[in-house]
Structure formats: structure tokens, C-alpha cells
PDB file of C-alpha atoms in Angstrom:
ATOM      1  CA  MET A 796      10.047   6.758 -11.472  1.00 47.00           C
ATOM      2  CA  SER A 797      11.213   4.972 -14.619  1.00 58.00           C
ATOM      3  CA  ASN A 798      10.412   1.466 -15.816  1.00 76.00           C
ATOM      4  CA  ASP A 799      14.076   0.509 -15.525  1.00 94.00           C
ATOM      5  CA  PRO A 800      14.294  -3.019 -14.039  1.00 97.00           C
ATOM      6  CA  VAL A 801      17.003  -2.086 -11.550  1.00 98.00           C
ATOM      7  CA  ALA A 802      14.909   0.902 -10.450  1.00 97.00           C
ATOM      8  CA  LEU A 803      11.957  -1.432  -9.859  1.00 98.00           C
ATOM      9  CA  PHE A 804      14.171  -3.644  -7.709  1.00 98.00           C
ATOM     10  CA  ALA A 805      15.412  -0.632  -5.762  1.00 98.00           C
ATOM     11  CA  ALA A 806      11.839   0.571  -5.239  1.00 98.00           C
ATOM     12  CA  MET A 807      10.864  -2.720  -3.615  1.00 98.00           C
ATOM     13  CA  VAL A 808      13.958  -2.752  -1.412  1.00 98.00           C
ATOM     14  CA  ARG A 809      13.349   0.852  -0.336  1.00 98.00           C
ATOM     15  CA  LEU A 810       9.827  -0.058   0.772  1.00 98.00           C
ATOM     16  CA  ARG A 811      10.931  -3.100   2.720  1.00 98.00           C
ATOM     17  CA  LYS A 812      13.759  -1.279   4.480  1.00 98.00           C
ATOM     18  CA  PHE A 813      11.245   1.369   5.517  1.00 98.00           C
ATOM     19  CA  ASP A 814       8.917  -1.129   7.179  1.00 98.00           C
ATOM     20  CA  GLU A 815      11.787  -3.057   8.739  1.00 98.00           C
ATOM     21  CA  ALA A 816      12.994   0.196  10.307  1.00 98.00           C
ATOM     22  CA  CYS A 817       9.490   0.916  11.611  1.00 98.00           C
ATOM     23  CA  LEU A 818       9.361  -2.521  13.191  1.00 97.00           C
ATOM     24  CA  GLN A 819      12.160  -1.509  15.536  1.00 97.00           C
ATOM     25  CA  GLY A 820       9.741   0.838  17.273  1.00 97.00           C
ATOM     26  CA  VAL A 821       7.332  -1.944  18.284  1.00 96.00           C
ATOM     27  CA  PRO A 822       9.255  -3.794  21.040  1.00 95.00           C
ATOM     28  CA  THR A 823      10.479  -0.470  22.459  1.00 96.00           C
ATOM     29  CA  HIS A 824       6.868   0.846  22.647  1.00 95.00           C
ATOM     30  CA  GLU A 825       7.832   3.906  20.618  1.00 96.00           C
ATOM     31  CA  ILE A 826       4.972   3.006  18.291  1.00 95.00           C
ATOM     32  CA  HIS A 827       1.636   2.779  20.083  1.00 90.00           C
ATOM     33  CA  GLY A 828      -1.321   0.659  19.113  1.00 86.00           C
ATOM     34  CA  GLU A 829      -1.270  -1.691  16.156  1.00 90.00           C
ATOM     35  CA  LEU A 830       1.292  -1.573  13.359  1.00 96.00           C
ATOM     36  CA  HIS A 831       0.380  -3.163  10.029  1.00 96.00           C
ATOM     37  CA  THR A 832       3.320  -3.797   7.715  1.00 96.00           C
ATOM     38  CA  GLY A 833       3.348  -4.659   4.031  1.00 96.00           C
ATOM     39  CA  LEU A 834       6.177  -7.187   4.134  1.00 96.00           C
ATOM     40  CA  GLY A 835       5.742  -9.486   1.141  1.00 96.00           C
ATOM     41  CA  GLN A 836       3.548  -7.017  -0.766  1.00 97.00           C
ATOM     42  CA  GLU A 837       6.269  -4.663  -2.047  1.00 98.00           C
ATOM     43  CA  ALA A 838       5.839  -5.588  -5.712  1.00 98.00           C
ATOM     44  CA  ILE A 839       2.295  -4.226  -5.779  1.00 98.00           C
ATOM     45  CA  ALA A 840       3.176  -0.721  -4.622  1.00 98.00           C
ATOM     46  CA  ALA A 841       6.385  -0.603  -6.656  1.00 98.00           C
ATOM     47  CA  GLY A 842       4.417  -1.649  -9.732  1.00 98.00           C
ATOM     48  CA  MET A 843       1.967   1.215  -9.218  1.00 98.00           C
ATOM     49  CA  GLU A 844       4.594   3.914  -9.063  1.00 97.00           C
ATOM     50  CA  PRO A 845       5.516   4.330 -12.765  1.00 97.00           C
ATOM     51  CA  SER A 846       1.891   5.099 -13.713  1.00 98.00           C
ATOM     52  CA  LEU A 847       1.045   7.521 -10.906  1.00 98.00           C
ATOM     53  CA  ARG A 848       1.075  11.267 -11.556  1.00 98.00           C
ATOM     54  CA  PRO A 849       1.328  14.044  -8.952  1.00 97.00           C
ATOM     55  CA  ASP A 850      -2.303  15.057  -9.561  1.00 97.00           C
ATOM     56  CA  ASP A 851      -3.640  11.519  -9.115  1.00 98.00           C
ATOM     57  CA  ALA A 852      -5.123  10.511  -5.764  1.00 98.00           C
ATOM     58  CA  VAL A 853      -4.431   7.392  -3.718  1.00 98.00           C
ATOM     59  CA  VAL A 854      -6.621   6.398  -0.775  1.00 98.00           C
ATOM     60  CA  SER A 855      -5.211   3.499   1.217  1.00 98.00           C
ATOM     61  CA  THR A 856      -5.988   1.170   4.101  1.00 97.00           C
ATOM     62  CA  HIS A 857      -4.579   0.382   7.539  1.00 96.00           C
ATOM     63  CA  ARG A 858      -1.633  -1.187   5.621  1.00 96.00           C
ATOM     64  CA  ASN A 859      -0.713   2.073   3.975  1.00 97.00           C
ATOM     65  CA  HIS A 860       3.009   2.863   4.205  1.00 98.00           C
ATOM     66  CA  TYR A 861       4.019   1.609   0.781  1.00 98.00           C
ATOM     67  CA  HIS A 862       1.187   3.360  -1.041  1.00 98.00           C
ATOM     68  CA  GLY A 863       2.055   6.684   0.557  1.00 98.00           C
ATOM     69  CA  LEU A 864       5.712   6.355  -0.319  1.00 98.00           C
ATOM     70  CA  VAL A 865       5.095   5.576  -3.996  1.00 98.00           C
ATOM     71  CA  LYS A 866       2.648   8.501  -4.146  1.00 98.00           C
ATOM     72  CA  GLY A 867       5.516  10.763  -3.154  1.00 98.00           C
ATOM     73  CA  VAL A 868       4.933  11.288   0.561  1.00 98.00           C
ATOM     74  CA  PRO A 869       8.352  12.173   2.065  1.00 98.00           C
ATOM     75  CA  ALA A 870       9.671   9.044   3.740  1.00 98.00           C
ATOM     76  CA  GLU A 871      10.959  10.728   6.890  1.00 98.00           C
ATOM     77  CA  ALA A 872       7.678  12.605   7.393  1.00 98.00           C
ATOM     78  CA  MET A 873       5.801   9.322   7.004  1.00 98.00           C
ATOM     79  CA  MET A 874       8.045   7.489   9.447  1.00 98.00           C
ATOM     80  CA  ALA A 875       7.885  10.347  11.945  1.00 98.00           C
ATOM     81  CA  GLU A 876       4.087  10.194  11.791  1.00 97.00           C
ATOM     82  CA  ILE A 877       4.169   6.455  12.473  1.00 97.00           C
ATOM     83  CA  PHE A 878       6.342   7.205  15.524  1.00 97.00           C
ATOM     84  CA  GLU A 879       3.898  10.026  16.453  1.00 96.00           C
ATOM     85  CA  LYS A 880       6.531  12.774  16.322  1.00 97.00           C
ATOM     86  CA  GLU A 881       5.785  16.452  15.827  1.00 96.00           C
ATOM     87  CA  THR A 882       7.890  16.336  12.643  1.00 97.00           C
ATOM     88  CA  GLY A 883       5.456  13.782  11.228  1.00 97.00           C
ATOM     89  CA  LEU A 884       3.215  14.208   8.226  1.00 96.00           C
ATOM     90  CA  CYS A 885       0.302  15.201  10.483  1.00 94.00           C
ATOM     91  CA  GLY A 886       2.333  16.511  13.397  1.00 94.00           C
ATOM     92  CA  GLY A 887       2.066  13.158  15.153  1.00 94.00           C
ATOM     93  CA  TYR A 888      -1.724  13.358  15.494  1.00 92.00           C
ATOM     94  CA  GLY A 889      -2.644  10.824  12.806  1.00 90.00           C
ATOM     95  CA  GLY A 890      -0.197   8.070  13.596  1.00 92.00           C
ATOM     96  CA  HIS A 891       0.186   4.907  11.576  1.00 94.00           C
ATOM     97  CA  MET A 892      -3.502   4.450  10.776  1.00 93.00           C
ATOM     98  CA  HIS A 893      -4.372   7.907   9.465  1.00 93.00           C
ATOM     99  CA  PRO A 894      -1.585   9.558   7.458  1.00 95.00           C
ATOM    100  CA  PHE A 895      -2.930  12.422   5.351  1.00 95.00           C
ATOM    101  CA  ASP A 896      -1.071  14.466   2.743  1.00 97.00           C
ATOM    102  CA  PRO A 897      -3.448  16.821   0.883  1.00 96.00           C
ATOM    103  CA  GLU A 898      -0.595  18.273  -1.173  1.00 96.00           C
ATOM    104  CA  ARG A 899      -0.035  14.858  -2.770  1.00 97.00           C
ATOM    105  CA  ASN A 900      -3.662  13.674  -2.687  1.00 98.00           C
ATOM    106  CA  PHE A 901      -2.856  10.795  -0.355  1.00 98.00           C
ATOM    107  CA  SER A 902      -4.822   9.577   2.635  1.00 97.00           C
ATOM    108  CA  ALA A 903      -5.681   6.371   4.467  1.00 97.00           C
ATOM    109  CA  THR A 904      -8.310   4.967   6.770  1.00 94.00           C
ATOM    110  CA  GLY A 905      -8.316   2.128   9.256  1.00 91.00           C
ATOM    111  CA  ILE A 906     -11.938   1.258   8.470  1.00 92.00           C
ATOM    112  CA  VAL A 907     -12.073  -1.821   6.240  1.00 93.00           C
ATOM    113  CA  GLY A 908     -13.329  -0.963   2.766  1.00 93.00           C
ATOM    114  CA  ALA A 909     -13.811   2.724   3.583  1.00 96.00           C
ATOM    115  CA  SER A 910     -11.009   3.811   1.258  1.00 97.00           C
ATOM    116  CA  LEU A 911     -13.117   3.144  -1.827  1.00 98.00           C
ATOM    117  CA  PRO A 912     -15.963   5.691  -1.359  1.00 98.00           C
ATOM    118  CA  VAL A 913     -13.346   8.359  -0.601  1.00 98.00           C
ATOM    119  CA  ALA A 914     -11.456   7.482  -3.775  1.00 98.00           C
ATOM    120  CA  ALA A 915     -14.734   7.663  -5.701  1.00 98.00           C
ATOM    121  CA  GLY A 916     -15.173  11.197  -4.368  1.00 98.00           C
ATOM    122  CA  TYR A 917     -11.805  12.174  -5.796  1.00 98.00           C
ATOM    123  CA  ALA A 918     -12.713  10.521  -9.102  1.00 98.00           C
ATOM    124  CA  TYR A 919     -16.053  12.361  -9.267  1.00 98.00           C
ATOM    125  CA  ALA A 920     -14.329  15.679  -8.575  1.00 98.00           C
ATOM    126  CA  TYR A 921     -11.840  15.006 -11.379  1.00 98.00           C
ATOM    127  CA  ARG A 922     -14.641  14.236 -13.792  1.00 96.00           C
ATOM    128  CA  LEU A 923     -16.538  17.402 -12.840  1.00 97.00           C
ATOM    129  CA  ALA A 924     -13.386  19.466 -13.327  1.00 97.00           C
ATOM    130  CA  GLY A 925     -12.665  17.852 -16.694  1.00 96.00           C
ATOM    131  CA  LYS A 926      -9.277  16.535 -15.539  1.00 96.00           C
ATOM    132  CA  ASP A 927      -7.654  13.345 -16.757  1.00 96.00           C
ATOM    133  CA  ALA A 928      -6.315  12.487 -13.288  1.00 98.00           C
ATOM    134  CA  ILE A 929      -7.317   9.186 -11.698  1.00 98.00           C
ATOM    135  CA  ALA A 930      -8.166   8.100  -8.169  1.00 98.00           C
ATOM    136  CA  VAL A 931      -6.861   4.812  -6.809  1.00 98.00           C
ATOM    137  CA  GLY A 932      -8.760   3.146  -3.992  1.00 98.00           C
ATOM    138  CA  VAL A 933      -6.777   0.380  -2.323  1.00 98.00           C
ATOM    139  CA  THR A 934      -8.468  -2.407  -0.410  1.00 97.00           C
ATOM    140  CA  GLY A 935      -7.908  -6.025   0.543  1.00 95.00           C
ATOM    141  CA  ASP A 936      -9.907  -9.153  -0.146  1.00 95.00           C
ATOM    142  CA  GLY A 937     -11.828  -8.591   3.100  1.00 94.00           C
ATOM    143  CA  GLY A 938     -12.751  -5.083   1.997  1.00 94.00           C
ATOM    144  CA  THR A 939     -14.395  -6.405  -1.159  1.00 95.00           C
ATOM    145  CA  ASN A 940     -17.077  -8.055   0.965  1.00 95.00           C
ATOM    146  CA  THR A 941     -18.277  -4.751   2.385  1.00 95.00           C
ATOM    147  CA  GLY A 942     -21.175  -2.738   1.050  1.00 95.00           C
ATOM    148  CA  GLY A 943     -18.888   0.156   0.204  1.00 95.00           C
ATOM    149  CA  PHE A 944     -17.091  -1.932  -2.424  1.00 97.00           C
ATOM    150  CA  HIS A 945     -20.302  -2.689  -4.304  1.00 96.00           C
ATOM    151  CA  GLU A 946     -21.835   0.766  -3.947  1.00 97.00           C
ATOM    152  CA  THR A 947     -18.629   2.469  -5.046  1.00 98.00           C
ATOM    153  CA  LEU A 948     -18.197   0.331  -8.145  1.00 98.00           C
ATOM    154  CA  ASN A 949     -21.857   0.617  -9.076  1.00 98.00           C
ATOM    155  CA  MET A 950     -21.707   4.413  -8.991  1.00 98.00           C
ATOM    156  CA  ALA A 951     -18.315   4.505 -10.691  1.00 98.00           C
ATOM    157  CA  GLY A 952     -19.598   2.240 -13.469  1.00 98.00           C
ATOM    158  CA  ALA A 953     -22.819   4.193 -13.946  1.00 98.00           C
ATOM    159  CA  TRP A 954     -20.986   7.526 -14.080  1.00 97.00           C
ATOM    160  CA  LYS A 955     -17.821   6.331 -15.858  1.00 97.00           C
ATOM    161  CA  LEU A 956     -15.616   7.646 -13.094  1.00 98.00           C
ATOM    162  CA  PRO A 957     -11.803   7.594 -13.452  1.00 98.00           C
ATOM    163  CA  LEU A 958     -11.394   5.136 -10.592  1.00 98.00           C
ATOM    164  CA  VAL A 959      -8.972   2.254 -10.171  1.00 98.00           C
ATOM    165  CA  VAL A 960      -9.851  -0.223  -7.417  1.00 98.00           C
ATOM    166  CA  LEU A 961      -6.680  -2.046  -6.422  1.00 98.00           C
ATOM    167  CA  VAL A 962      -7.353  -5.221  -4.428  1.00 98.00           C
ATOM    168  CA  GLU A 963      -4.368  -6.608  -2.544  1.00 97.00           C
ATOM    169  CA  ASN A 964      -5.632 -10.157  -2.192  1.00 95.00           C
ATOM    170  CA  ASN A 965      -3.492 -11.869   0.423  1.00 92.00           C
ATOM    171  CA  ARG A 966      -6.280 -14.441   0.946  1.00 91.00           C
ATOM    172  CA  LEU A 967      -6.880 -13.404   4.542  1.00 91.00           C
ATOM    173  CA  ALA A 968      -9.382 -10.977   6.022  1.00 91.00           C
ATOM    174  CA  ILE A 969      -7.458 -10.655   9.295  1.00 89.00           C
ATOM    175  CA  SER A 970      -7.633 -14.408  10.005  1.00 93.00           C
ATOM    176  CA  VAL A 971     -10.531 -15.508   7.797  1.00 92.00           C
ATOM    177  CA  ASP A 972      -9.689 -17.428   4.632  1.00 91.00           C
ATOM    178  CA  PHE A 973     -10.848 -15.713   1.443  1.00 91.00           C
ATOM    179  CA  HIS A 974     -12.661 -18.760   0.030  1.00 90.00           C
ATOM    180  CA  ALA A 975     -14.552 -19.387   3.259  1.00 93.00           C
ATOM    181  CA  VAL A 976     -16.522 -16.149   2.943  1.00 92.00           C
ATOM    182  CA  THR A 977     -16.523 -15.347  -0.775  1.00 92.00           C
ATOM    183  CA  ALA A 978     -18.872 -16.888  -3.328  1.00 92.00           C
ATOM    184  CA  THR A 979     -16.707 -16.125  -6.370  1.00 92.00           C
ATOM    185  CA  VAL A 980     -13.355 -17.751  -7.062  1.00 91.00           C
ATOM    186  CA  ASP A 981     -11.718 -14.340  -7.336  1.00 94.00           C
ATOM    187  CA  ILE A 982     -12.476 -10.606  -7.262  1.00 95.00           C
ATOM    188  CA  GLU A 983     -11.883  -9.973 -10.944  1.00 94.00           C
ATOM    189  CA  THR A 984     -15.050 -11.864 -11.841  1.00 94.00           C
ATOM    190  CA  ARG A 985     -17.241  -9.360  -9.999  1.00 95.00           C
ATOM    191  CA  ALA A 986     -16.170  -6.385 -12.107  1.00 96.00           C
ATOM    192  CA  ALA A 987     -18.399  -7.281 -15.064  1.00 95.00           C
ATOM    193  CA  ALA A 988     -21.471  -6.515 -12.951  1.00 96.00           C
ATOM    194  CA  TYR A 989     -20.373  -2.881 -12.823  1.00 97.00           C
ATOM    195  CA  GLY A 990     -19.153  -2.523 -16.392  1.00 96.00           C
ATOM    196  CA  ALA A 991     -15.597  -2.258 -15.133  1.00 98.00           C
ATOM    197  CA  TRP A 992     -12.317  -3.299 -16.739  1.00 98.00           C
ATOM    198  CA  ALA A 993     -10.744  -6.097 -14.721  1.00 98.00           C
ATOM    199  CA  ARG A 994      -7.578  -8.118 -14.450  1.00 97.00           C
ATOM    200  CA  SER A 995      -5.994 -10.531 -11.971  1.00 97.00           C
ATOM    201  CA  VAL A 996      -2.229 -10.458 -11.649  1.00 98.00           C
ATOM    202  CA  ASP A 997       0.527 -12.145  -9.670  1.00 97.00           C
ATOM    203  CA  GLY A 998       1.231  -9.556  -7.002  1.00 97.00           C
ATOM    204  CA  THR A 999       4.709 -10.948  -6.362  1.00 97.00           C
ATOM    205  CA  ASP A1000       5.794 -10.151  -9.940  1.00 98.00           C
ATOM    206  CA  VAL A1001       6.643  -6.462 -10.052  1.00 98.00           C
ATOM    207  CA  GLU A1002       6.782  -6.293 -13.844  1.00 98.00           C
ATOM    208  CA  ALA A1003       3.399  -7.997 -14.208  1.00 98.00           C
ATOM    209  CA  VAL A1004       1.892  -5.538 -11.705  1.00 98.00           C
ATOM    210  CA  ARG A1005       3.532  -2.588 -13.454  1.00 98.00           C
ATOM    211  CA  ASP A1006       2.096  -3.563 -16.828  1.00 98.00           C
ATOM    212  CA  ALA A1007      -1.378  -4.411 -15.530  1.00 98.00           C
ATOM    213  CA  PHE A1008      -1.628  -1.276 -13.397  1.00 98.00           C
ATOM    214  CA  ALA A1009      -0.531   0.847 -16.373  1.00 98.00           C
ATOM    215  CA  GLU A1010      -3.363  -0.668 -18.404  1.00 98.00           C
ATOM    216  CA  ALA A1011      -5.892  -0.105 -15.613  1.00 98.00           C
ATOM    217  CA  ALA A1012      -4.757   3.498 -15.150  1.00 98.00           C
ATOM    218  CA  ALA A1013      -4.937   4.207 -18.891  1.00 98.00           C
ATOM    219  CA  HIS A1014      -8.449   2.756 -19.049  1.00 98.00           C
ATOM    220  CA  ALA A1015      -9.674   4.973 -16.204  1.00 98.00           C
ATOM    221  CA  ARG A1016      -7.737   8.028 -17.360  1.00 97.00           C
ATOM    222  CA  THR A1017      -9.259   8.018 -20.842  1.00 96.00           C
ATOM    223  CA  GLY A1018     -12.898   8.177 -19.744  1.00 95.00           C
ATOM    224  CA  LYS A1019     -13.749   4.498 -20.109  1.00 97.00           C
ATOM    225  CA  GLY A1020     -14.895   4.082 -16.532  1.00 97.00           C
ATOM    226  CA  PRO A1021     -13.585   2.188 -13.521  1.00 98.00           C
ATOM    227  CA  ALA A1022     -10.993  -0.572 -13.448  1.00 98.00           C
ATOM    228  CA  VAL A1023     -10.505  -3.391 -10.943  1.00 98.00           C
ATOM    229  CA  LEU A1024      -7.028  -4.831 -10.536  1.00 98.00           C
ATOM    230  CA  GLU A1025      -6.685  -7.847  -8.256  1.00 98.00           C
ATOM    231  CA  ALA A1026      -3.103  -8.565  -7.170  1.00 98.00           C
ATOM    232  CA  SER A1027      -2.525 -11.843  -5.348  1.00 96.00           C
ATOM    233  CA  CYS A1028       0.152 -11.851  -2.661  1.00 94.00           C
ATOM    234  CA  TYR A1029       1.142 -13.354   0.676  1.00 93.00           C
ATOM    235  CA  ARG A1030       1.309 -11.414   3.921  1.00 92.00           C
ATOM    236  CA  PHE A1031       4.508 -12.413   5.724  1.00 94.00           C
ATOM    237  CA  SER A1032       3.546 -11.056   9.141  1.00 92.00           C
ATOM    238  CA  GLY A1033       0.392 -11.372  11.185  1.00 91.00           C
ATOM    239  CA  HIS A1034      -2.467  -8.955  10.612  1.00 93.00           C
ATOM    240  CA  TYR A1035      -0.633  -6.575  12.946  1.00 93.00           C
ATOM    241  CA  GLU A1036       2.565  -6.760  14.960  1.00 94.00           C
ATOM    242  CA  GLY A1037       1.653  -8.771  18.048  1.00 91.00           C
ATOM    243  CA  ASP A1038      -0.903 -10.928  16.234  1.00 93.00           C
ATOM    244  CA  HIS A1039      -0.301 -14.555  17.303  1.00 91.00           C
ATOM    245  CA  ASP A1040      -1.011 -15.590  13.693  1.00 93.00           C
ATOM    246  CA  SER A1041      -2.064 -19.072  14.786  1.00 93.00           C
ATOM    247  CA  TYR A1042      -4.420 -19.410  11.811  1.00 95.00           C
ATOM    248  CA  ARG A1043      -1.415 -20.330   9.608  1.00 94.00           C
ATOM    249  CA  THR A1044       1.104 -23.053  10.259  1.00 93.00           C
ATOM    250  CA  ARG A1045       4.776 -22.287  10.721  1.00 92.00           C
ATOM    251  CA  GLU A1046       5.535 -24.621   7.845  1.00 94.00           C
ATOM    252  CA  GLU A1047       3.242 -22.689   5.507  1.00 92.00           C
ATOM    253  CA  LYS A1048       4.720 -19.330   6.459  1.00 91.00           C
ATOM    254  CA  LYS A1049       8.274 -20.593   6.075  1.00 91.00           C
ATOM    255  CA  ARG A1050       7.548 -22.129   2.674  1.00 94.00           C
ATOM    256  CA  MET A1051       5.643 -19.123   1.360  1.00 91.00           C
ATOM    257  CA  ARG A1052       8.385 -16.754   2.472  1.00 90.00           C
ATOM    258  CA  VAL A1053      10.738 -18.652   0.166  1.00 91.00           C
ATOM    259  CA  GLU A1054       8.305 -19.088  -2.710  1.00 93.00           C
ATOM    260  CA  ASN A1055       6.555 -15.693  -2.649  1.00 93.00           C
ATOM    261  CA  ASP A1056       9.120 -13.080  -1.608  1.00 96.00           C
ATOM    262  CA  PRO A1057       9.048 -10.599  -4.519  1.00 97.00           C
ATOM    263  CA  ILE A1058      12.493  -9.142  -3.843  1.00 98.00           C
ATOM    264  CA  PRO A1059      14.747 -12.226  -4.118  1.00 97.00           C
ATOM    265  CA  LEU A1060      12.523 -13.561  -6.904  1.00 97.00           C
ATOM    266  CA  TYR A1061      13.114 -10.426  -8.959  1.00 98.00           C
ATOM    267  CA  ARG A1062      16.772 -10.284  -7.971  1.00 98.00           C
ATOM    268  CA  GLU A1063      17.356 -13.721  -9.465  1.00 97.00           C
ATOM    269  CA  ARG A1064      15.426 -12.782 -12.608  1.00 97.00           C
ATOM    270  CA  LEU A1065      17.557  -9.694 -13.194  1.00 98.00           C
ATOM    271  CA  ILE A1066      20.744 -11.688 -12.746  1.00 98.00           C
ATOM    272  CA  GLU A1067      19.546 -14.501 -15.044  1.00 97.00           C
ATOM    273  CA  ARG A1068      18.572 -11.993 -17.760  1.00 97.00           C
ATOM    274  CA  GLY A1069      21.928 -10.270 -17.474  1.00 97.00           C
ATOM    275  CA  GLU A1070      20.328  -6.944 -16.545  1.00 97.00           C
ATOM    276  CA  ALA A1071      22.212  -6.572 -13.271  1.00 97.00           C
ATOM    277  CA  ALA A1072      25.062  -8.190 -11.389  1.00 98.00           C
ATOM    278  CA  ALA A1073      24.621  -9.634  -7.916  1.00 98.00           C
ATOM    279  CA  GLU A1074      27.167  -7.168  -6.556  1.00 98.00           C
ATOM    280  CA  GLU A1075      25.204  -4.201  -7.931  1.00 98.00           C
ATOM    281  CA  LEU A1076      21.948  -5.385  -6.381  1.00 98.00           C
ATOM    282  CA  ASP A1077      23.623  -6.179  -3.067  1.00 98.00           C
ATOM    283  CA  ALA A1078      25.085  -2.666  -3.030  1.00 98.00           C
ATOM    284  CA  ILE A1079      21.614  -1.196  -3.565  1.00 98.00           C
ATOM    285  CA  ASP A1080      20.285  -3.282  -0.691  1.00 98.00           C
ATOM    286  CA  ALA A1081      23.084  -2.149   1.616  1.00 98.00           C
ATOM    287  CA  ARG A1082      22.775   1.528   0.651  1.00 98.00           C
ATOM    288  CA  LEU A1083      19.014   1.640   1.158  1.00 98.00           C
ATOM    289  CA  GLY A1084      19.384  -0.170   4.468  1.00 98.00           C
ATOM    290  CA  GLU A1085      21.834   2.476   5.652  1.00 98.00           C
ATOM    291  CA  GLU A1086      19.491   5.256   4.514  1.00 98.00           C
ATOM    292  CA  ALA A1087      16.581   3.719   6.421  1.00 98.00           C
ATOM    293  CA  ALA A1088      18.720   3.352   9.547  1.00 98.00           C
ATOM    294  CA  ALA A1089      19.805   6.994   9.357  1.00 98.00           C
ATOM    295  CA  MET A1090      16.195   8.080   8.879  1.00 98.00           C
ATOM    296  CA  LEU A1091      15.123   6.056  11.897  1.00 98.00           C
ATOM    297  CA  ALA A1092      17.817   7.712  14.015  1.00 98.00           C
ATOM    298  CA  ASP A1093      16.589  11.180  12.965  1.00 98.00           C
ATOM    299  CA  VAL A1094      12.981  10.251  13.705  1.00 98.00           C
ATOM    300  CA  ARG A1095      13.856   8.902  17.125  1.00 98.00           C
ATOM    301  CA  ALA A1096      15.672  12.141  17.946  1.00 98.00           C
ATOM    302  CA  ALA A1097      12.637  14.279  17.050  1.00 98.00           C
ATOM    303  CA  SER A1098      10.294  15.641  19.724  1.00 97.00           C
ATOM    304  CA  MET A1099       6.840  14.373  20.582  1.00 95.00           C
ATOM    305  CA  PRO A1100       3.916  16.802  20.206  1.00 93.00           C
ATOM    306  CA  ASP A1101       3.125  18.981  23.201  1.00 92.00           C
ATOM    307  CA  PRO A1102       0.263  17.254  25.102  1.00 89.00           C
ATOM    308  CA  LYS A1103      -1.339  20.661  25.643  1.00 88.00           C
ATOM    309  CA  THR A1104      -2.076  20.844  21.909  1.00 86.00           C
ATOM    310  CA  ALA A1105      -3.847  17.469  21.781  1.00 84.00           C
ATOM    311  CA  LEU A1106      -7.267  18.987  21.012  1.00 83.00           C
ATOM    312  CA  LYS A1107      -6.043  21.598  18.555  1.00 78.00           C
ATOM    313  CA  PRO A1108      -6.577  19.499  15.378  1.00 75.00           C
ATOM    314  CA  LEU A1109     -10.119  18.619  16.430  1.00 76.00           C
ATOM    315  CA  PHE A1110     -11.765  22.022  16.353  1.00 73.00           C
ATOM    316  CA  VAL A1111     -11.924  25.058  14.095  1.00 71.00           C
ATOM    317  CA  GLU A1112     -11.116  28.331  15.810  1.00 68.00           C
ATOM    318  CA  GLU A1113     -13.950  30.872  15.995  1.00 66.00           C
ATOM    319  CA  GLY A1114     -13.893  33.336  13.155  1.00 62.00           C
ATOM    320  CA  ARG A1115     -11.873  31.108  10.803  1.00 56.00           C
TER     321      ARG A1115
END
């Protein structure tokens, strides 16, 4: 993807339309279990995309759709996996929490903070092979308070691994306020203890994320060791669809949706700078909405996996 401003806008819209389409499967019970959307956090993933290469790795969290899409995972295969269809990325066996695409070095885990040690494994393999690829481990503010965060960064700093730790800091670990359980004022401050490059950035500003992530990726890619990028954002929905979200007031959520929605904020900036007309951006929004709707229809028409094959992915056949 290019750094073209209109392309950045389109990238954010594409991500949001994807999650909005997925949301239609919740009230119909087509999607089982929890569904974690990234609504409000589109600028972070879209800002990553220009600096990612096919040979880079991205290991994500339970809130993983956007990261997979910008890593190149086919959108329909991702959506079909979320709907547990046999046409899905993992044949419907992984579901929303565990999409895995080895061809594109993308995976995710529902265990908080567990993405980082896996990403460090990719980074170590790249260093052993003498490659200049990077591994990106995505986590949230809650994940930075796990032991895996500290152990991963300590090893990455000691061994100068090509690792980027991307922290999507939405100030909530499920329902727990960031400052109530964290001694430091931010995550960026911790990086110095591990000899890591660090930066905090406004995660609702797609251009700021793009530039900061490019710097973090270049630092890791050129053998200088790990980088920590903290992107502040606001999660529009509850922790998962169905979460009562009573730990935030309605007034706060309404206000923050106006003040921190990256898409209309960037739309107005492009118009003010004369880089795009409102009609052009509205047409992009409409076109991507239609594409997401058509994709959803195709996914809904696909078959579910045969229940008789439920155990097939769990075991290796004898002699193989």
C-alpha cells in the first residue's frame, strides 16, 4: 500500500466496513462465542500497512481482524473464519480468536500478552537466518502488565532482535482503568529498561501512526534491536459484543465517539488540505460498504465444516 492520503483513508474505511459486516452475525448467532471488534482503532492498523513487507510477521491478540487484513490475509477468508465456515482461513476450526495464516506469517492468540513471546520467536528466527524481516507483536495496555511483556523485551533487548512491540493503549484492560494498575504514566517509559527504541503516538491520527511505525520498523530492521510503539486510542464498543460496558458512562462514550473517531477526523483533514473532495471520500465509503456487504453474503452462503471432521486438525496421522 502507498502513503497516499486518500489510500490511507480508504484503508481505514475498509477495516471498519469489515467489522461492521461481522457484527451482523452476532444477533443472528451465526458467530459463536465472543467477538472483539476494533471499532475506533482503525488508524493504528492502517498506519502499519505501508511499512509491512510480505516476509514480516505479525502476531496479534483477540482483537485481531485489522492486523490480519493489513498483513495481507484475504478478507473473505478472514470473514469466513470468523463465521466458522469451511471456506475460512483455517477451515472454520480457528474462529475469531485464532486465525492463522502461515503463508503470510500472521497469527493471533486469545491469551492476553501471549502474542509477544511468539513474535520474539519469529524475530529470533529472522536473526539466525540473517534476514532483515521484522516481527510485530501486538498487545494492549493490559498485556503490558503480564510477565511475557517484560521477558520478551528483556530477551529482545539483550539479543538485539528485530522486534516491534505495538501497544494499542485504549486505557482499559477489559474494564480496568490503565492508571489504576500501572505504576508508570505510559508504556513508552518502560522501554529504556530494555534498551529499546520507544515512542508514544496519537493512535487516532493515521499519518502520525504511519510515520512512527515506519521509524520503529526501520530501527528493528537495521539490527538496532527492539522498538516499542505505544498508540493511544479509544475502544468504541465493549470488550466484546454483549459486554454491558457499564464501567464507562454513556456520556463519555458519546463524546469520545465524536472526538476520537479516526475516520471522520481524517476525512475533514483531507478536505481542509484540499487533498480530496467530500464527494470522492463519500464515494469510497459507499463502494467499500457495498464490497463488504457482498462479501458477507458470500460468507453466509458458504457451508459449515462437517462435524465428523471436528478432531481432524487436532492430531497428526500415523506415518506422517
